[in-house]
PDB file of C-alpha atoms and ligand atoms in Angstrom:
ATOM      1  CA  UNK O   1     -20.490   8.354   6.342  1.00 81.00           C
ATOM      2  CA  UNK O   2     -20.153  11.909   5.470  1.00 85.00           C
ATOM      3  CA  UNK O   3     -17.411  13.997   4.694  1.00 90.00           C
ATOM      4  CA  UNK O   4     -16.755  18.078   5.015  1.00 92.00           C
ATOM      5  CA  UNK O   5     -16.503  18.580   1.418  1.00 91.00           C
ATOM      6  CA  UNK O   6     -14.867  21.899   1.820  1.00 93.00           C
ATOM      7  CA  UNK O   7     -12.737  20.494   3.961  1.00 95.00           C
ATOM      8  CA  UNK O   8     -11.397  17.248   2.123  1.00 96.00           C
ATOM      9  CA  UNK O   9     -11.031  16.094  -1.074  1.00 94.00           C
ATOM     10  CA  UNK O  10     -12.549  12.356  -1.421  1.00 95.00           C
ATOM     11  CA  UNK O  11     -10.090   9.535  -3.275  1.00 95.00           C
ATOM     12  CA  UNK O  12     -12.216   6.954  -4.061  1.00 95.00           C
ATOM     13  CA  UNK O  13     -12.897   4.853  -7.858  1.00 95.00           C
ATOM     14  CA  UNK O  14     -12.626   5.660 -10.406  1.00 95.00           C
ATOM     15  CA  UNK O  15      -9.653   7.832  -8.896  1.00 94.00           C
ATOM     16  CA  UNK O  16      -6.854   6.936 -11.034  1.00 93.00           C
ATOM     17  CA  UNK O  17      -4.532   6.334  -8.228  1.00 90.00           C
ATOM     18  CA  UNK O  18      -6.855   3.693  -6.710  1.00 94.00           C
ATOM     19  CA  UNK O  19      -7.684   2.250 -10.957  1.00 95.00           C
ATOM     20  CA  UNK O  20      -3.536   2.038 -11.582  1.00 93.00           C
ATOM     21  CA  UNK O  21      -3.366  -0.077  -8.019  1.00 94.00           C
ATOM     22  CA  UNK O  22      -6.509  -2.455  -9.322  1.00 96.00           C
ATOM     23  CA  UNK O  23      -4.647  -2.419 -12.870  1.00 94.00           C
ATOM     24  CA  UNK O  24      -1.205  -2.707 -12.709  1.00 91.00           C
ATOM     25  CA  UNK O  25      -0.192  -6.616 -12.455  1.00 90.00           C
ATOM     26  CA  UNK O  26       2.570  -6.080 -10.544  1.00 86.00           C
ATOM     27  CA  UNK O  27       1.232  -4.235  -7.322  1.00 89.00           C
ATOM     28  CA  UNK O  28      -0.497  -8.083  -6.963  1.00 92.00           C
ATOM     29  CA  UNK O  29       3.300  -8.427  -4.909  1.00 89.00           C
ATOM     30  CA  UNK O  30       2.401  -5.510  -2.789  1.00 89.00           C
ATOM     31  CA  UNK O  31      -0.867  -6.651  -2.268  1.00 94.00           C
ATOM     32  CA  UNK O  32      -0.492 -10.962  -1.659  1.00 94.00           C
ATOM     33  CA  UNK O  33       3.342 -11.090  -0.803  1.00 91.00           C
ATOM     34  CA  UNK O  34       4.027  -7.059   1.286  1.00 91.00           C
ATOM     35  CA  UNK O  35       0.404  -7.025   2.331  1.00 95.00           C
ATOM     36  CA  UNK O  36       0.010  -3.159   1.231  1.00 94.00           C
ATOM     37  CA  UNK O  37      -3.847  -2.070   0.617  1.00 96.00           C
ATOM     38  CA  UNK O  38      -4.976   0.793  -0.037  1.00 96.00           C
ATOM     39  CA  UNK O  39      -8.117   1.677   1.472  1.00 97.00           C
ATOM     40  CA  UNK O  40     -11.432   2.510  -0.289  1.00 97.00           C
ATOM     41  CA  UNK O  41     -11.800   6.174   0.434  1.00 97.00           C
ATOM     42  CA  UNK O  42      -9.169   8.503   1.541  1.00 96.00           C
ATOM     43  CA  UNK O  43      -9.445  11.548   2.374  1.00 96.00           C
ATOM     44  CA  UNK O  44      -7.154  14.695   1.645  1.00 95.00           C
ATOM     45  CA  UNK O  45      -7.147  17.767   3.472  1.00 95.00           C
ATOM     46  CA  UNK O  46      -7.638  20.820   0.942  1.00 93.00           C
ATOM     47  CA  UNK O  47      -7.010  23.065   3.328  1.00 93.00           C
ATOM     48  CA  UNK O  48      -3.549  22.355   4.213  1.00 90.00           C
ATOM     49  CA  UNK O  49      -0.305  22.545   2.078  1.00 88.00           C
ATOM     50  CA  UNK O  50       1.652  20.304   3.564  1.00 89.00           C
ATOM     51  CA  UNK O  51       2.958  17.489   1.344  1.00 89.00           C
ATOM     52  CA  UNK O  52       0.526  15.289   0.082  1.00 88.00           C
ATOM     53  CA  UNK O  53       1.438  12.232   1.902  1.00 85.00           C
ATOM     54  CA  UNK O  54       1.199  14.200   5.156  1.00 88.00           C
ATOM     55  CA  UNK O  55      -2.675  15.414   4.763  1.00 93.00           C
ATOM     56  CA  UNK O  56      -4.180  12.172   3.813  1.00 93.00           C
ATOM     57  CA  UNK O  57      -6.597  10.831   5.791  1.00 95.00           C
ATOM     58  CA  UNK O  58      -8.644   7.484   6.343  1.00 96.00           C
ATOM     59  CA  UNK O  59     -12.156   7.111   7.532  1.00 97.00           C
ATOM     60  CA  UNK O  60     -13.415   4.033   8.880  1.00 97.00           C
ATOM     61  CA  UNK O  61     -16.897   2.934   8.597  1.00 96.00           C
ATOM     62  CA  UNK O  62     -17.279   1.207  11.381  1.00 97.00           C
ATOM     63  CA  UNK O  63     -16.924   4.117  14.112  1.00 97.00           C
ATOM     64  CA  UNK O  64     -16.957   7.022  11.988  1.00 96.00           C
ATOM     65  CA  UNK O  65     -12.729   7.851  13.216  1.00 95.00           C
ATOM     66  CA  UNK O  66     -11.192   9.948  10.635  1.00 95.00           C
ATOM     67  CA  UNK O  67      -7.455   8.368  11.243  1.00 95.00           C
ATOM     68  CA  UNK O  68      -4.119  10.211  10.176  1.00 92.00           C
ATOM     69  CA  UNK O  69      -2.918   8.531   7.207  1.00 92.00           C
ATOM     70  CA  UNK O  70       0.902   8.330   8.983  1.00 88.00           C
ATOM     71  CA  UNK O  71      -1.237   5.458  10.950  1.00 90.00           C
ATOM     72  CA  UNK O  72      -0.471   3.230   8.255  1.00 90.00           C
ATOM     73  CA  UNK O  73       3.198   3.749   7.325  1.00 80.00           C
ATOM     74  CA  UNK O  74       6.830   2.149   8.430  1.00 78.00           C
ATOM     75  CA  UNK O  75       5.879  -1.645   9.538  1.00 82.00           C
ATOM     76  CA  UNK O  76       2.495  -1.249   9.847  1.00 89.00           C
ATOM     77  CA  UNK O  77       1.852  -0.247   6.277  1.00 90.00           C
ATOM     78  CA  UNK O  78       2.244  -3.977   5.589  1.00 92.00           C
ATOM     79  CA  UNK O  79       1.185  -7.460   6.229  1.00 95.00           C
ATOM     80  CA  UNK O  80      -2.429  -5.968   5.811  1.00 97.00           C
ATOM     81  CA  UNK O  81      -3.466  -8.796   4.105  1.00 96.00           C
ATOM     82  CA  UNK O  82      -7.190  -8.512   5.444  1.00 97.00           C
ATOM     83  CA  UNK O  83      -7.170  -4.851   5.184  1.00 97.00           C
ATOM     84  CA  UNK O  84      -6.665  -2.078   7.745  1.00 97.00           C
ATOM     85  CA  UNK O  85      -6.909  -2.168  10.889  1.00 96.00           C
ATOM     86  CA  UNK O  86      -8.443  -0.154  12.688  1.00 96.00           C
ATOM     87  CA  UNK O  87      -7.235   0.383  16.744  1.00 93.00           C
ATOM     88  CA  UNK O  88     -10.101   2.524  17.779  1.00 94.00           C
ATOM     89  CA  UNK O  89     -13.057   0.211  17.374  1.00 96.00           C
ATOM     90  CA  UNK O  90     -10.505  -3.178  16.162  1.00 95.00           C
ATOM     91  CA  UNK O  91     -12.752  -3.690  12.998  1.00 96.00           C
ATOM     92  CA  UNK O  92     -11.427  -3.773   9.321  1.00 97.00           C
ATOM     93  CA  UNK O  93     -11.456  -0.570   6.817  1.00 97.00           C
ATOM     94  CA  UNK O  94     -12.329  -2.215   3.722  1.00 97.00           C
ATOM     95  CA  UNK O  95      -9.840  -2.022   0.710  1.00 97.00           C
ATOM     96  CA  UNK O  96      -9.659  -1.907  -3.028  1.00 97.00           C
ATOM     97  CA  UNK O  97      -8.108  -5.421  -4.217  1.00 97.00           C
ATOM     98  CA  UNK O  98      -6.201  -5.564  -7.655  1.00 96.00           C
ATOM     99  CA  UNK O  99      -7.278  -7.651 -10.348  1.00 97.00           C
ATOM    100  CA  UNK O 100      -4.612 -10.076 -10.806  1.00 96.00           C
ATOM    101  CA  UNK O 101      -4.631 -10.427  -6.892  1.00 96.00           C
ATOM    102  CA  UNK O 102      -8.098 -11.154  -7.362  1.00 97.00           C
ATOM    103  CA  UNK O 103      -7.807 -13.688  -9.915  1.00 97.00           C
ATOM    104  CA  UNK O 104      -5.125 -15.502  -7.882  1.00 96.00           C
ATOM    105  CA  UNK O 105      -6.344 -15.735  -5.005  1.00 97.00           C
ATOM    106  CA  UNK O 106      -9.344 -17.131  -7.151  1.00 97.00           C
ATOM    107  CA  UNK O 107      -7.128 -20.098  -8.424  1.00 96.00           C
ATOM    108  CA  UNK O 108      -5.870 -20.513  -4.993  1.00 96.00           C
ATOM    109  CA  UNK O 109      -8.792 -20.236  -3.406  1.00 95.00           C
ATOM    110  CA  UNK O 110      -8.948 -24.370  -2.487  1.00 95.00           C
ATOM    111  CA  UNK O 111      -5.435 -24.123  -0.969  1.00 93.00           C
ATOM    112  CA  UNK O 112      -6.365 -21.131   1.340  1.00 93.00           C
ATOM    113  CA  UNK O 113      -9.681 -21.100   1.635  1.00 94.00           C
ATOM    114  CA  UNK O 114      -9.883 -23.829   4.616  1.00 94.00           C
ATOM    115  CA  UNK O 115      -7.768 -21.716   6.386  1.00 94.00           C
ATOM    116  CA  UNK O 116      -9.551 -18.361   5.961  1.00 95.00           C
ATOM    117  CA  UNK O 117     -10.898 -17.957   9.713  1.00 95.00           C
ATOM    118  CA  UNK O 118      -8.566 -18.852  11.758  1.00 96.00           C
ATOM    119  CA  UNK O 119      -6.164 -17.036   9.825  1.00 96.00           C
ATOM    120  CA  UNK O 120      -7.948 -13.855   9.972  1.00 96.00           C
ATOM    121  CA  UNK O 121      -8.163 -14.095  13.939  1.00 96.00           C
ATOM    122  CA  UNK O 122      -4.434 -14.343  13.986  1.00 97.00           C
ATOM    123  CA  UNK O 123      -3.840 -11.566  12.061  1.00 97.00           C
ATOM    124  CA  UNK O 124      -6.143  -9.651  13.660  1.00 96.00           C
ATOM    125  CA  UNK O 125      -4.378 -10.202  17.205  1.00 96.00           C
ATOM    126  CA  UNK O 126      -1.028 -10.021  15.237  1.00 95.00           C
ATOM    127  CA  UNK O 127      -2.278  -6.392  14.225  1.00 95.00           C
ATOM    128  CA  UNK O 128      -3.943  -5.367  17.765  1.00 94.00           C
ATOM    129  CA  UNK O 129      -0.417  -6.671  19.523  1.00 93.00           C
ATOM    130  CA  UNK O 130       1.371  -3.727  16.925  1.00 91.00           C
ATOM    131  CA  UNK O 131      -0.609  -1.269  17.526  1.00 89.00           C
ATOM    132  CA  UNK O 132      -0.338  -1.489  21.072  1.00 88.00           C
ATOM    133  CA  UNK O 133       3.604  -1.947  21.150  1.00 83.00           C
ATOM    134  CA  UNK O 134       4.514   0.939  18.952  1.00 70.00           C
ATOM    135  CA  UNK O 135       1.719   3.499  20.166  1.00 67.00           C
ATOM    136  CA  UNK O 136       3.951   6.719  19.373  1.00 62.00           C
ATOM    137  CA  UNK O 137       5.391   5.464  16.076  1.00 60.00           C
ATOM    138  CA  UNK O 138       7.414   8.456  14.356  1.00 61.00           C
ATOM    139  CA  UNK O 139       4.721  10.084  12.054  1.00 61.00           C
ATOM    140  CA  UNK O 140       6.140   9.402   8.688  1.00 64.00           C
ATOM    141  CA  UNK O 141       6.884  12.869   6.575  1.00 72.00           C
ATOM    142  CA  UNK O 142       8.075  13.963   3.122  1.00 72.00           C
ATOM    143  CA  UNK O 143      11.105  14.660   4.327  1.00 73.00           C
ATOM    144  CA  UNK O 144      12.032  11.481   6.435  1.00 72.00           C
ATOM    145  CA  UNK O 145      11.441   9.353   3.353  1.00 78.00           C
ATOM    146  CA  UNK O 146      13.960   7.994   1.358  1.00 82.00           C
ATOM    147  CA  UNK O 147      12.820   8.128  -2.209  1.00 85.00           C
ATOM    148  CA  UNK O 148      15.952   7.208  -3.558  1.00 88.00           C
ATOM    149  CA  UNK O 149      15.842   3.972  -1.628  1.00 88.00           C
ATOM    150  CA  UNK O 150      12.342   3.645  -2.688  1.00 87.00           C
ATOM    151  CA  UNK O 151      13.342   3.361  -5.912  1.00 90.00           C
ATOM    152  CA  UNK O 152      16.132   0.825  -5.523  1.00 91.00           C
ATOM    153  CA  UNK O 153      14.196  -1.381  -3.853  1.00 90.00           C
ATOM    154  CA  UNK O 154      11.443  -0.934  -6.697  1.00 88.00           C
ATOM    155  CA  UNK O 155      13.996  -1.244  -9.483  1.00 91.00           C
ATOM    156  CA  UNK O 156      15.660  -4.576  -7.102  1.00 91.00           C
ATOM    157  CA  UNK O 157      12.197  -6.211  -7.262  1.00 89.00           C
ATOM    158  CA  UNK O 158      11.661  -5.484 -10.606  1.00 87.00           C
ATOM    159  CA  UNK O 159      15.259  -7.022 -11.653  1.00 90.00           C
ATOM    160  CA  UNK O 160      14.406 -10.038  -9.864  1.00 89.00           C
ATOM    161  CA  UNK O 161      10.967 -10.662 -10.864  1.00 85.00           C
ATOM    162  CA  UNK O 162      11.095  -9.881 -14.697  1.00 84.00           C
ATOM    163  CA  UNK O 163      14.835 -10.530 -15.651  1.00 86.00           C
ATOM    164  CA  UNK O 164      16.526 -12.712 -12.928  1.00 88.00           C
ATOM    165  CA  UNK O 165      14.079 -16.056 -14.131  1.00 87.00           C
ATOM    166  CA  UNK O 166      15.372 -15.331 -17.684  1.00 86.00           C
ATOM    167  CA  UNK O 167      18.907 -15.218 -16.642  1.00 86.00           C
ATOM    168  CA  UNK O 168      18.217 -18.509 -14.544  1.00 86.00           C
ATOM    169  CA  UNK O 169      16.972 -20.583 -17.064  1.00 86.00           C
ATOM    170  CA  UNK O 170      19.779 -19.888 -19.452  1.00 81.00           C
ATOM    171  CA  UNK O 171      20.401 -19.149 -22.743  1.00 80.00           C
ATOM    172  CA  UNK O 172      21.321 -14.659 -21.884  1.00 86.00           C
ATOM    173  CA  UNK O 173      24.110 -12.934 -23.359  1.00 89.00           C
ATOM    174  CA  UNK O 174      26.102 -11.261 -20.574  1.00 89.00           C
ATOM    175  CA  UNK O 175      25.173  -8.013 -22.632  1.00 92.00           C
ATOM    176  CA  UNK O 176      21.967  -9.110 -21.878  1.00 91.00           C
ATOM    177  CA  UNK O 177      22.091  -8.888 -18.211  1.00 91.00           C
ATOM    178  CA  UNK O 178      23.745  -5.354 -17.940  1.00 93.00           C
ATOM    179  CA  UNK O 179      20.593  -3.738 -20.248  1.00 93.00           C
ATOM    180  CA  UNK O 180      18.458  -5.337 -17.846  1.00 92.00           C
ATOM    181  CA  UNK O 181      20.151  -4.035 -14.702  1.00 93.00           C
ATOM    182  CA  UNK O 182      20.653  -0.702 -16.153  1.00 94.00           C
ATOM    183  CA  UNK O 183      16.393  -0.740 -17.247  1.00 93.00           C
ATOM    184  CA  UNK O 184      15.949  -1.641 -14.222  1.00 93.00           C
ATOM    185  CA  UNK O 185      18.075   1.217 -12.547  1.00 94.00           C
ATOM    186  CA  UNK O 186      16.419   3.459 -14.049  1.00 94.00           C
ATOM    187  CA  UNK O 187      12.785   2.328 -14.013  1.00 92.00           C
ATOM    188  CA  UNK O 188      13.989   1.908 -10.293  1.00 92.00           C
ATOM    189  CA  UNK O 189      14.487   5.580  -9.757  1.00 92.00           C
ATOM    190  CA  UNK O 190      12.122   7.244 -12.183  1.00 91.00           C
ATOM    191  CA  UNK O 191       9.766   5.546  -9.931  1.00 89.00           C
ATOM    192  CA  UNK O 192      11.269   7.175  -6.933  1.00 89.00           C
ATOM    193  CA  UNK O 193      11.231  10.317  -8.216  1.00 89.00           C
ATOM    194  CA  UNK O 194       7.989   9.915  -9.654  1.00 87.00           C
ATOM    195  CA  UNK O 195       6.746   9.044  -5.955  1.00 84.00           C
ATOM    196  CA  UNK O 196       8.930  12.232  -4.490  1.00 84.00           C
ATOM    197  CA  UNK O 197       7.137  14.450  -6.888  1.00 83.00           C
ATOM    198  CA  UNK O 198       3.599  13.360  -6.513  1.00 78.00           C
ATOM    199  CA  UNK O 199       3.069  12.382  -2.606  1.00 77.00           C
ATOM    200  CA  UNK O 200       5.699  14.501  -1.727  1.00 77.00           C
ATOM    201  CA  UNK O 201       4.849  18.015  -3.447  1.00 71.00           C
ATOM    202  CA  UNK O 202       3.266  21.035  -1.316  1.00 67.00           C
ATOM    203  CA  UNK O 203       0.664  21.807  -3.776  1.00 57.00           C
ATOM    204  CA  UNK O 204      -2.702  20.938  -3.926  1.00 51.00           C
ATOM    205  CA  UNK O 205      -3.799  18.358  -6.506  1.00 46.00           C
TER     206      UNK O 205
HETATM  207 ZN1   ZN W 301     -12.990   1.974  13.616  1.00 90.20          ZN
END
């Protein structure tokens, strides 16, 4: 498939947006628990200067539609455990997977693996039946996002992933457990407003 090079600017590997999701351990949650993928190639409009999260756009190889990006967000942005769907021909726009996803799923592999098929046909109806139910979903904007719940939930998940087993199992000073909520806080929304700056700035990147 080609692309209007003056028109859009391709985000595909090595794009370090799309290395950071293969590389970072911890979007393996996203990815196997959320079911958030991002999708191979994405395209972003050059010539607008709308926020970035507004002029992204993805292809699909199957029928050549160049979707909105908004297609994907609110409720449909996850359980995409297969990848995305896509409701103009109902095939599957491949994905990038993350390492450590890969290397569980790997090790996993003989508990799932029977159930691959008929999984993947349930999903895929699951997916049709959404698309079909919420045709006119809001379009998602900069400006209807809430970063700084964004980055509460981020700096929730990351509390209970990397400090709440610790303070399970025993053996923390209650000093302890305050540092880690207050890291967390603030990993919580430096992520946020990392995310408000990048996806939601005018400029061009
Ligand atoms: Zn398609």
């Amino acid at each position: 498939m080609d692309f209007d090079k003056n028109k859009y600017k391709i985000w595909k590997l090595p794009h370090p947006m799309l290395l950071h999701w293969i590389l970072n351990p911890g979007l393996a949650f996203n990815e196997l628990i959320l079911g958030q993928r991002i999708p191979k190639i994405t395209l972003i409009d050059k010539t607008s200067d709308a926020p970035l999260m507004e002029r992204q756009y993805v292809p699909c190889p199957h029928c050549n539609t160049i979707h909105n990006g908004s297609l994907w967000a609110k409720q449909r942005g996850f359980k995409n455990w297969f990848g995305l769907f896509c409701p103009n021909c109902e095939n599957i726009i491949p994905c990038i997977w993350n390492l450590t996803s890969l290397v569980l799923l790997a090790v996993t592999f003989p508990l799932w693996g029977w159930f691959r098929r008929p999984l993947k046909s349930k999903w895929r109806n699951f997916k049709k039946n959404q698309f079909l139910k919420n045709k006119d979903l809001e379009p998602i904007t900069a400006k209807n996002t809430s970063w700084l719940k964004m980055g509460l939930i981020y700096g929730t998940l990351m509390f209970c992933f990397m400090s709440l087993p610790k303070i399970i199992s025993g053996d923390v000073t209650s000093k302890y457990i305050v540092t880690q909520i207050l890291i967390c806080l603030v990993a919580g929304l430096s992520f946020g407003g990392a995310m408000k700056l990048f996806i939601g700035r005018r400029k061009n990147v």
